[in-house]
XYZ file of C-alpha atoms in Angstrom:
665
model
C 14.160 -29.045 15.784
C 13.195 -30.660 19.084
C 11.729 -28.019 21.351
C 10.044 -27.446 24.651
C 6.883 -25.397 24.170
C 6.174 -22.724 26.764
C 2.644 -21.335 26.493
C 3.022 -18.966 29.419
C 4.100 -15.875 27.467
C 2.654 -13.904 24.600
C 3.095 -10.439 23.212
C 0.609 -8.038 24.774
C -2.165 -7.405 22.232
C -2.554 -3.771 23.302
C -0.290 -2.583 20.499
C -1.953 -4.644 17.810
C -5.183 -4.288 15.888
C -7.472 -5.513 18.634
C -6.644 -9.195 18.242
C -6.539 -11.788 20.940
C -3.490 -12.566 23.046
C -1.875 -15.901 23.815
C -2.724 -18.279 20.993
C -2.406 -21.930 21.826
C -2.725 -23.192 18.258
C -0.058 -25.627 17.136
C 2.212 -24.516 14.309
C 2.708 -26.956 11.437
C 6.258 -28.272 11.292
C 8.690 -26.075 9.391
C 12.137 -27.421 8.651
C 15.193 -25.228 8.869
C 17.914 -25.076 6.232
C 20.455 -27.774 5.861
C 23.696 -27.114 7.664
C 25.833 -28.328 10.518
C 22.629 -29.333 12.315
C 20.146 -31.070 10.061
C 16.500 -30.022 10.253
C 14.632 -31.943 12.904
C 17.703 -32.734 15.016
C 18.364 -31.052 18.380
C 21.224 -28.581 18.646
C 24.184 -29.326 20.913
C 23.354 -28.907 24.578
C 19.718 -29.961 24.237
C 16.520 -28.319 23.130
C 15.621 -24.661 23.490
C 12.176 -23.647 24.725
C 9.619 -22.251 22.289
C 7.179 -19.554 23.310
C 3.903 -19.072 21.511
C 2.869 -15.556 20.580
C -0.242 -14.237 18.885
C 1.644 -11.573 16.913
C 5.019 -9.899 16.442
C 6.245 -6.624 14.918
C 9.784 -6.743 13.491
C 11.748 -3.878 11.975
C 14.913 -4.393 9.917
C 17.010 -1.213 9.689
C 20.360 -0.294 8.166
C 21.973 1.729 5.398
C 20.112 1.927 2.117
C 22.852 -0.316 0.712
C 22.482 -3.002 3.408
C 19.631 -4.801 1.664
C 16.977 -4.128 4.296
C 14.140 -3.995 1.761
C 15.188 -7.340 0.270
C 15.568 -8.844 3.745
C 12.145 -7.656 4.798
C 10.576 -8.773 1.552
C 11.969 -12.281 1.904
C 10.860 -12.579 5.533
C 7.421 -11.358 4.445
C 7.193 -13.886 1.610
C 8.008 -16.779 3.926
C 5.550 -15.467 6.509
C 2.820 -15.321 3.892
C 3.671 -18.859 2.768
C 3.419 -20.009 6.375
C -0.139 -18.673 6.567
C 0.074 -15.720 8.957
C -1.891 -12.565 8.384
C 0.530 -9.705 7.841
C 0.995 -6.029 7.031
C 4.218 -4.275 6.022
C 5.722 -0.786 6.001
C 8.834 -0.277 3.850
C 10.511 3.064 4.638
C 13.537 4.151 2.643
C 15.312 7.348 1.536
C 14.769 8.899 -1.882
C 18.450 8.751 -2.860
C 19.550 5.720 -4.856
C 22.544 5.376 -2.532
C 22.127 7.651 0.462
C 25.219 8.605 2.511
C 26.364 5.518 4.421
C 26.163 5.591 8.192
C 24.019 8.737 8.383
C 20.555 9.230 9.834
C 19.035 10.399 6.507
C 20.450 7.292 4.850
C 18.635 4.784 7.083
C 16.370 2.327 5.299
C 13.905 0.190 7.242
C 11.280 -2.479 6.680
C 8.612 -3.181 9.294
C 6.515 -6.338 9.309
C 3.567 -7.124 11.577
C 2.414 -10.754 11.433
C -0.110 -12.609 13.522
C -2.341 -15.623 14.032
C -5.432 -13.424 13.572
C -6.758 -10.637 11.387
C -4.569 -7.516 11.515
C -4.826 -4.210 9.684
C -1.621 -2.211 10.156
C 2.156 -2.694 10.261
C 1.912 -1.996 13.993
C 2.585 1.075 16.073
C 5.884 -0.011 17.645
C 8.300 -2.864 16.896
C 8.804 -5.717 19.345
C 12.112 -6.494 17.626
C 14.623 -4.153 15.990
C 17.507 -5.415 13.869
C 19.970 -2.502 13.659
C 22.848 -2.926 11.244
C 24.733 0.198 12.408
C 24.579 3.095 14.908
C 22.522 5.252 12.536
C 19.848 2.551 12.308
C 19.760 2.256 16.090
C 19.513 5.974 16.733
C 16.892 6.592 14.038
C 14.599 3.837 15.281
C 15.183 3.670 19.039
C 12.499 6.309 19.837
C 9.859 4.008 18.314
C 10.663 1.039 20.556
C 8.679 0.255 23.707
C 10.615 -0.683 26.816
C 11.302 -4.397 26.878
C 11.683 -4.714 23.110
C 14.440 -6.908 21.702
C 17.307 -5.208 19.874
C 19.746 -7.125 17.699
C 22.754 -4.994 16.730
C 25.671 -5.582 14.408
C 28.476 -4.763 16.832
C 31.080 -4.695 14.058
C 29.680 -1.364 12.860
C 29.802 0.388 16.245
C 33.170 2.038 15.687
C 34.185 5.426 17.088
C 33.876 6.991 13.648
C 30.421 5.542 13.009
C 29.223 6.619 16.458
C 30.512 10.157 15.992
C 28.844 10.440 12.584
C 25.384 10.147 14.182
C 26.179 12.135 17.328
C 26.679 9.389 19.883
C 29.232 10.718 22.450
C 29.682 7.200 23.829
C 28.874 3.675 22.741
C 25.149 3.144 23.487
C 25.760 -0.587 23.733
C 27.618 -0.101 26.972
C 26.678 3.249 28.518
C 23.260 2.294 29.874
C 21.243 3.779 26.996
C 19.726 0.387 26.249
C 19.232 -0.861 29.801
C 15.461 -1.028 29.372
C 15.695 -3.351 26.376
C 16.701 -6.954 25.679
C 19.973 -6.369 23.833
C 21.635 -8.988 21.634
C 25.145 -8.031 20.542
C 25.925 -9.974 17.381
C 29.040 -9.371 15.228
C 27.093 -9.946 12.029
C 29.877 -8.898 9.674
C 32.509 -11.050 11.387
C 30.242 -14.087 11.513
C 29.306 -13.652 7.851
C 32.946 -13.419 6.782
C 33.761 -16.520 8.809
C 30.916 -18.431 7.182
C 32.114 -17.395 3.714
C 35.868 -17.733 4.227
C 36.023 -20.587 1.719
C 33.604 -19.040 -0.794
C 36.283 -17.447 -2.929
C 34.635 -14.034 -2.685
C 36.511 -10.842 -1.977
C 35.978 -9.458 1.525
C 33.785 -6.591 0.263
C 31.521 -8.965 -1.651
C 31.297 -11.375 1.268
C 30.320 -8.571 3.664
C 27.276 -7.810 1.548
C 25.748 -11.128 2.604
C 25.385 -10.013 6.234
C 21.737 -9.183 5.629
C 21.169 -12.842 4.730
C 22.865 -13.883 7.977
C 20.439 -11.617 9.846
C 17.530 -13.061 7.858
C 18.611 -16.579 8.765
C 18.816 -15.676 12.443
C 15.329 -14.112 12.456
C 13.971 -17.056 10.469
C 15.210 -19.360 13.238
C 13.798 -17.135 15.979
C 10.302 -17.160 14.472
C 10.234 -20.576 12.780
C 9.862 -19.194 9.278
C 9.988 -21.493 6.249
C 13.342 -21.301 4.495
C 13.193 -23.244 1.250
C 11.501 -20.388 -0.591
C 14.315 -17.988 0.257
C 16.972 -20.414 -0.929
C 15.082 -20.946 -4.183
C 14.685 -17.188 -4.560
C 18.427 -16.601 -4.133
C 19.316 -19.276 -6.661
C 16.895 -17.723 -9.132
C 17.974 -14.133 -8.499
C 21.641 -14.969 -8.972
C 21.199 -17.712 -11.576
C 23.935 -16.188 -13.740
C 26.249 -15.762 -10.731
C 26.038 -19.081 -8.872
C 28.992 -18.225 -6.620
C 27.072 -15.213 -5.267
C 23.920 -17.305 -4.877
C 25.649 -20.007 -2.857
C 27.445 -17.420 -0.711
C 24.156 -15.793 0.242
C 22.601 -19.171 0.976
C 25.603 -20.097 3.125
C 25.258 -16.862 5.088
C 21.520 -17.479 5.471
C 22.129 -20.978 6.827
C 24.886 -19.719 9.099
C 22.477 -17.229 10.627
C 19.931 -19.981 11.272
C 22.519 -22.232 12.871
C 23.893 -19.371 14.956
C 20.437 -18.971 16.473
C 20.250 -22.665 17.271
C 23.673 -22.881 18.893
C 24.371 -19.560 20.619
C 23.490 -19.116 24.275
C 22.490 -15.481 23.654
C 19.234 -16.591 22.037
C 17.786 -18.965 24.623
C 14.236 -18.959 23.273
C 12.557 -19.084 19.872
C 8.987 -18.114 19.111
C 6.127 -19.420 17.059
C 3.060 -17.648 15.714
C 0.393 -19.999 14.391
C -1.154 -19.476 10.952
C -4.157 -17.166 10.838
C -7.669 -18.495 10.300
C -8.368 -16.711 7.006
C -11.499 -17.311 4.897
C -11.199 -20.295 2.592
C -9.435 -19.661 -0.677
C -6.098 -19.504 -2.450
C -3.882 -16.710 -1.151
C -0.701 -14.929 -2.114
C 1.192 -12.013 -0.645
C 0.676 -8.882 -2.726
C 1.724 -5.236 -2.672
C -0.594 -2.411 -3.612
C 1.157 -1.624 -6.888
C 1.189 -5.273 -7.927
C -2.506 -5.654 -7.047
C -3.272 -2.522 -9.043
C -1.379 -3.831 -12.068
C -3.261 -7.130 -11.875
C -6.537 -5.235 -11.516
C -5.832 -3.290 -14.706
C -5.100 -6.521 -16.577
C -8.294 -8.071 -15.203
C -10.297 -5.010 -16.260
C -8.920 -5.258 -19.782
C -9.782 -8.946 -19.950
C -13.311 -8.441 -18.587
C -13.963 -5.617 -21.035
C -12.363 -7.328 -24.017
C -10.173 -4.280 -24.587
C -6.416 -4.197 -25.169
C -4.638 -2.485 -22.278
C -2.381 0.443 -23.156
C -0.190 2.122 -20.534
C 1.441 5.434 -21.422
C 3.704 6.386 -18.541
C 6.807 8.213 -17.433
C 8.754 6.644 -14.522
C 8.121 8.346 -11.180
C 8.332 7.178 -7.572
C 6.256 5.485 -6.177
C 4.302 4.533 -9.331
C 7.055 3.012 -11.497
C 6.463 -0.554 -10.278
C 3.152 -0.608 -12.172
C 4.946 0.143 -15.438
C 7.555 -2.511 -14.658
C 4.915 -5.142 -13.894
C 2.624 -4.450 -16.833
C 5.568 -4.630 -19.227
C 5.835 -8.349 -18.361
C 2.345 -9.223 -19.584
C 2.301 -8.866 -23.356
C 0.595 -12.268 -23.443
C -2.526 -10.561 -22.080
C -2.552 -7.958 -24.830
C -0.826 -5.341 -22.674
C 1.211 -2.640 -24.382
C 3.454 -0.362 -22.345
C 5.043 2.857 -23.550
C 7.724 4.546 -21.459
C 7.347 8.099 -22.688
C 9.893 10.916 -22.667
C 7.799 12.918 -20.206
C 4.502 12.972 -18.312
C 2.626 14.875 -21.013
C 3.632 12.443 -23.733
C 2.616 9.508 -21.530
C -0.960 10.666 -21.010
C -1.240 11.907 -24.586
C -0.410 8.444 -25.872
C -2.847 6.838 -23.414
C -5.666 9.154 -24.531
C -4.852 8.439 -28.154
C -5.071 4.716 -27.426
C -8.478 5.277 -25.813
C -9.665 7.044 -28.970
C -8.468 3.992 -30.881
C -10.543 1.605 -28.777
C -8.120 0.533 -26.032
C -8.330 0.772 -22.253
C -6.010 3.751 -21.891
C -4.081 4.118 -18.619
C -1.450 6.531 -17.367
C 0.377 6.180 -14.046
C 2.093 8.911 -12.064
C 2.368 10.700 -8.725
C 1.414 14.221 -7.627
C 4.015 16.191 -9.635
C 3.076 14.257 -12.763
C -0.630 14.955 -12.276
C 0.155 18.669 -12.436
C 1.816 18.162 -15.817
C -0.980 15.935 -17.128
C -3.796 18.302 -16.129
C -4.326 19.830 -19.573
C -4.694 16.427 -21.215
C -7.054 15.258 -18.457
C -9.193 18.271 -19.311
C -9.024 17.245 -22.955
C -10.241 13.756 -22.007
C -13.164 15.365 -20.157
C -14.051 17.311 -23.312
C -13.594 14.308 -25.620
C -15.568 12.129 -23.192
C -13.330 9.113 -23.638
C -12.478 6.470 -21.013
C -9.072 7.028 -19.446
C -7.593 5.853 -16.135
C -5.284 8.288 -14.354
C -3.492 6.390 -11.575
C -1.982 8.721 -8.969
C 0.219 7.014 -6.365
C 0.370 9.928 -3.941
C 3.550 10.990 -2.156
C 4.688 13.848 0.048
C 4.612 17.249 -1.657
C 4.553 19.927 -2.927
C 6.969 19.892 -5.870
C 9.470 17.031 -5.580
C 8.594 16.863 -1.887
C 9.180 13.473 -0.271
C 9.367 11.007 -3.179
C 9.486 7.838 -1.060
C 7.112 8.916 1.731
C 3.334 8.645 1.789
C 0.658 11.347 1.820
C -3.001 11.891 0.803
C -2.674 15.473 -0.358
C -3.743 15.113 -4.017
C -7.503 14.820 -3.416
C -8.302 18.438 -4.204
C -5.941 18.357 -7.187
C -7.824 15.328 -8.516
C -11.152 17.058 -7.922
C -10.382 20.515 -9.247
C -6.896 20.686 -10.751
C -7.934 21.613 -14.305
C -9.111 24.746 -16.061
C -12.835 25.235 -16.453
C -15.565 22.945 -15.167
C -13.916 19.559 -15.697
C -15.470 16.968 -13.340
C -13.633 13.653 -12.980
C -14.736 10.636 -10.896
C -12.336 9.661 -8.094
C -11.814 6.169 -6.640
C -9.489 5.367 -3.711
C -8.525 1.879 -2.427
C -8.272 1.273 1.322
C -5.703 -1.548 1.485
C -2.956 -3.013 -0.721
C -5.199 -5.925 -1.737
C -8.133 -3.606 -2.463
C -6.050 -1.870 -5.145
C -7.105 -4.779 -7.377
C -10.825 -4.106 -6.864
C -10.363 -0.335 -7.121
C -8.719 -0.736 -10.539
C -11.710 -2.763 -11.740
C -14.115 -0.177 -10.304
C -12.266 2.713 -11.943
C -12.245 0.898 -15.290
C -15.968 0.113 -15.008
C -16.801 3.769 -14.447
C -14.480 5.001 -17.196
C -15.786 2.600 -19.838
C -19.460 2.779 -18.872
C -19.643 6.563 -18.559
C -16.986 7.568 -21.145
C -14.927 9.663 -18.772
C -11.436 9.910 -17.344
C -11.261 8.509 -13.802
C -8.732 9.194 -11.059
C -7.517 6.239 -9.018
C -5.861 7.626 -5.869
C -3.517 5.213 -4.133
C -0.463 6.293 -2.097
C 3.050 5.206 -1.215
C 1.923 3.374 1.928
C -0.446 1.146 -0.055
C 1.825 0.895 -3.094
C 4.819 -0.519 -1.228
C 2.993 -2.224 1.634
C 1.753 -5.791 1.310
C -0.763 -8.208 2.782
C -2.355 -11.587 1.966
C -4.747 -11.442 -0.978
C -7.332 -14.086 -1.782
C -7.078 -14.729 -5.499
C -10.630 -14.293 -6.864
C -12.364 -16.652 -9.252
C -12.762 -15.148 -12.697
C -16.521 -15.503 -12.406
C -16.517 -13.191 -9.381
C -15.171 -10.270 -11.390
C -17.623 -7.740 -12.820
C -18.410 -7.618 -16.515
C -17.338 -4.403 -18.246
C -19.110 -3.817 -21.555
C -17.624 -1.112 -23.816
C -20.675 -1.164 -26.113
C -18.839 0.236 -29.106
C -20.912 2.092 -31.658
C -21.140 -0.081 -34.749
C -23.750 1.673 -36.881
C -25.319 5.109 -37.395
C -27.521 6.295 -34.528
C -29.886 8.590 -36.444
C -32.922 7.652 -38.481
C -31.499 9.601 -41.409
C -28.440 7.338 -41.434
C -26.122 9.893 -39.819
C -23.832 9.310 -36.844
C -23.908 11.867 -34.047
C -20.916 11.402 -31.709
C -22.581 13.314 -28.852
C -26.014 11.689 -28.974
C -26.127 10.371 -25.419
C -27.378 7.259 -23.652
C -30.434 8.496 -21.729
C -29.511 6.508 -18.599
C -25.756 7.125 -18.288
C -25.452 10.306 -20.406
C -22.435 8.603 -22.031
C -21.741 9.437 -25.655
C -21.095 6.687 -28.245
C -17.568 5.229 -28.453
C -16.816 4.723 -32.117
C -13.513 3.095 -33.039
C -11.753 4.981 -35.857
C -12.173 3.204 -39.171
C -15.693 1.951 -38.482
C -17.574 2.540 -41.730
C -20.109 5.358 -41.578
C -19.065 6.545 -38.113
C -16.510 9.178 -39.080
C -16.570 12.081 -36.615
C -14.564 15.030 -35.341
C -12.942 15.287 -31.900
C -10.936 18.028 -30.231
C -10.710 20.327 -27.255
C -12.928 23.092 -28.616
C -16.498 22.943 -27.302
C -18.806 20.681 -29.294
C -22.406 21.077 -30.314
C -24.708 18.779 -28.371
C -25.511 15.760 -30.489
C -23.706 16.553 -33.721
C -20.266 17.159 -32.225
C -19.634 20.101 -34.505
C -17.559 22.994 -33.161
C -19.810 25.422 -31.320
C -19.300 28.800 -29.668
C -22.970 29.217 -28.810
C -23.330 30.375 -25.155
C -26.446 28.334 -24.475
C -24.881 25.185 -25.920
C -21.747 25.643 -23.810
C -23.856 26.050 -20.672
C -25.790 22.903 -21.569
C -22.660 20.815 -22.279
C -20.947 21.899 -19.068
C -23.998 20.992 -17.015
C -24.442 17.713 -18.882
C -20.858 16.602 -18.239
C -21.333 17.414 -14.545
C -24.671 15.572 -14.451
C -23.032 12.525 -16.018
C -20.472 12.322 -13.216
C -23.044 13.105 -10.532
C -25.239 10.286 -11.835
C -22.601 7.554 -11.687
C -23.872 4.564 -9.727
C -21.624 3.764 -6.759
C -22.245 1.512 -3.793
C -23.748 3.097 -0.659
C -21.394 3.873 2.198
C -21.631 1.178 4.881
C -21.539 2.128 8.555
C -20.062 -0.173 11.178
C -22.005 0.691 14.335
C -22.571 -2.587 16.235
C -24.898 -1.243 18.938
C -26.443 1.590 16.987
C -25.856 3.812 20.013
C -22.618 5.516 18.949
C -22.653 9.306 18.907
C -19.255 9.676 17.214
C -18.578 8.649 13.611
C -15.041 8.345 12.279
C -14.924 8.646 8.493
C -11.858 7.975 6.377
C -10.716 7.378 2.834
C -7.824 5.572 1.219
C -5.000 4.105 3.269
C -6.223 5.500 6.605
C -8.545 2.477 6.761
C -6.113 0.228 8.620
C -5.099 2.645 11.408
C -8.679 3.908 11.802
C -10.132 0.412 12.070
C -7.421 -0.658 14.517
C -8.164 2.426 16.633
C -11.909 1.694 16.565
C -11.235 -1.866 17.756
C -9.195 -0.523 20.654
C -11.868 1.931 21.724
C -14.607 -0.703 21.571
C -12.469 -3.220 23.438
C -12.202 -0.683 26.274
C -15.948 -0.064 26.388
C -16.246 2.954 24.095
C -18.902 3.317 21.407
C -17.839 4.672 18.046
C -19.157 4.180 14.511
C -16.941 3.829 11.463
C -17.385 4.385 7.732
C -14.880 4.462 4.895
C -15.178 5.936 1.401
C -13.920 4.316 -1.771
C -15.814 6.675 -4.096
C -14.889 10.328 -3.547
C -16.541 11.740 -6.660
C -19.383 11.258 -6.755
C -19.983 10.593 -3.083
C -22.351 7.712 -2.226
C -25.981 8.856 -2.334
C -26.572 8.025 1.343
C -23.504 9.833 2.689
C -25.323 13.000 3.710
C -27.882 11.057 5.739
C -25.116 9.064 7.428
C -23.193 12.188 8.416
C -26.280 13.827 9.889
C -26.998 10.721 11.986
C -24.095 11.415 14.353
C -23.404 14.233 16.764
C -19.712 14.365 15.965
C -17.840 13.362 12.788
C -14.055 12.886 12.904
C -12.117 12.753 9.608
C -8.464 11.603 9.920
C -6.396 12.394 6.829
C -2.746 12.520 5.805
C -3.241 16.077 4.542
C -4.539 19.293 6.075
C -8.229 18.427 5.829
C -9.130 18.027 2.156
C -11.972 15.515 2.498
C -13.305 17.393 5.508
C -13.398 20.555 3.375
C -15.462 18.781 0.704
C -17.853 17.315 3.283
C -18.440 20.677 4.930
C -19.079 22.346 1.576
C -21.467 19.721 0.232
C -23.358 18.620 3.347
C -22.969 21.604 5.721
C -21.852 19.316 8.550
C -19.235 20.257 11.123
C -16.759 17.526 10.184
C -13.709 17.745 12.449
C -10.319 17.174 10.850
C -7.489 15.278 12.438
C -4.436 15.601 10.251
C -0.782 14.731 9.886
C 1.658 15.164 6.997
C 4.763 13.422 8.327
C 5.275 11.056 5.408
C 4.178 8.163 7.620
C 0.814 6.497 8.285
C -1.187 7.158 11.429
C -0.657 4.976 14.478
C -3.628 3.161 15.972
C -2.946 4.427 19.503
C -2.783 7.993 18.228
C -6.220 7.748 16.594
C -7.709 5.897 19.562
C -6.796 8.876 21.753
C -8.533 11.190 19.270
C -11.692 9.086 19.338
C -11.733 8.937 23.144
C -11.363 12.726 23.247
C -14.346 13.099 20.913
C -16.468 10.763 23.039
C -15.355 12.599 26.163
C -16.242 16.000 24.757
C -19.839 14.876 24.172
C -20.045 13.468 27.691
C -18.839 16.783 29.085
C -21.484 18.650 27.116
C -24.158 16.366 28.592
C -23.111 17.339 32.119
C -23.055 21.079 31.588
């Protein structure tokens, strides 16, 4: 497309992650789809100007049956292929098909992409695509004044408006006067584009999300060939449906080029990422790949025993595709059977894994305790969601930390690892497997729905960069008298031997009843029980984890903000904002929550005020206060959504201000 580039405007960086504003980098050429106007040729009436931006936040919203998650996913894939940094936030109802046209039934997908390093999906969208009145009403409060709104006017009927409580049409009553409104009859235009497709009207209407995707792809110069290839692959057995969706996609692109309503398109240059080969990856996919990598690096077959549960099921789905890597997946009849099978596989010499969410952890707790007693490696992957009970199945939360720490009978210590970003789920899986195999213990890996479903660019590591994991199986008797003692421990790790059943001369007994130190025989001796309990705790306490790193550029900060898990992005974005405005604040983030890094106590005592943001009611803060006797201040929310950077920046400024006030008293 021939274009006139206008460098005078850019999105204000104040809502981003502290990146620069007004990039002047030139975008590589990206051809549009074939259609009435061939790629590279000007549209009728001459060229349209192109404005360069440093970043954009787009939200697609509609009914859960409108294909918003697919639309967002495809736009994200093309954005990743183009080379932008990105972060996403899918947000959808728990019902498979929520009531159409209602506020609870709204499904949305938010994407933040930029020409620089970003950390969050963004606080507020610059662009909202609303497929119906419910989508508009549910998302309008999040929009800043001046944002662009693209609405499907065909859905703004009196009945649809009344269903969500609009007394009058917001498209014409002044409600949207502070926004740039684009009224687009998406359904009508889609039907017109597909009038010769041979599809029934209902089937043709379903392609309106592809029309919207085509329009947004034109607006932001996204690559298109990948989406067309995806559609042909997805509907390979239904080529008529594939071509209809592609036709709607192309029609949306060409509508953007030819309509006078969209006078400007935008370009965001690729981000300057560290050298390497990248792909877009979600947290659950990264975690699945990390488990496969851990199995390969340890030389162990991977066995997943799991029961489907939102938002963890994608891991089961993905691992089931990789039998070529020695992966075995078992979809059990319930949560208890899933972990029982995984623990049995661990006894048999496999890397045993079970995946679940908070309600499933409650059901698995007895078997986790058994794994503690047996001292066998087992990975318990908890993709946290809103609770208690069924709670909010598709919304995020961090409220399972105390359950992971203490949710078993007796003294049953379990190491806990928590990734900070979707891409880091890969590394966290390797770390959890290393601990489990090295120390012969179950390990909790705490991700959450925000990380699981969100995505970002991931640099594919070289195999040589991955850590070695050595299971060190017992292969011969470990006593001078030729006997094998299953609880004769490694003096450095306190791990007991891992003997694969069937190894000659290494027959031994296992079970949940307390064992005699060394021999592994059943023991009810009080002194032995006290010793074994303390030894299991000492083993976990002695696990080697990396020290916590503190980001304090000047060394003069008096306030430390400490987080864990998925709060990393919003916290870091907030810290960047505060520093950009002249504030001094230090930041640290924990991956290992049990045991804590050895230097954590010293770090906490180095600052006058410690702020701990969490998506729970203060669970990490409770642990910090108990262990280190520091006055860690909680900042909490349990709304099923991640923190916003502006929200946390205000908290940090208040903490800095409170210290300044104390100085002047």
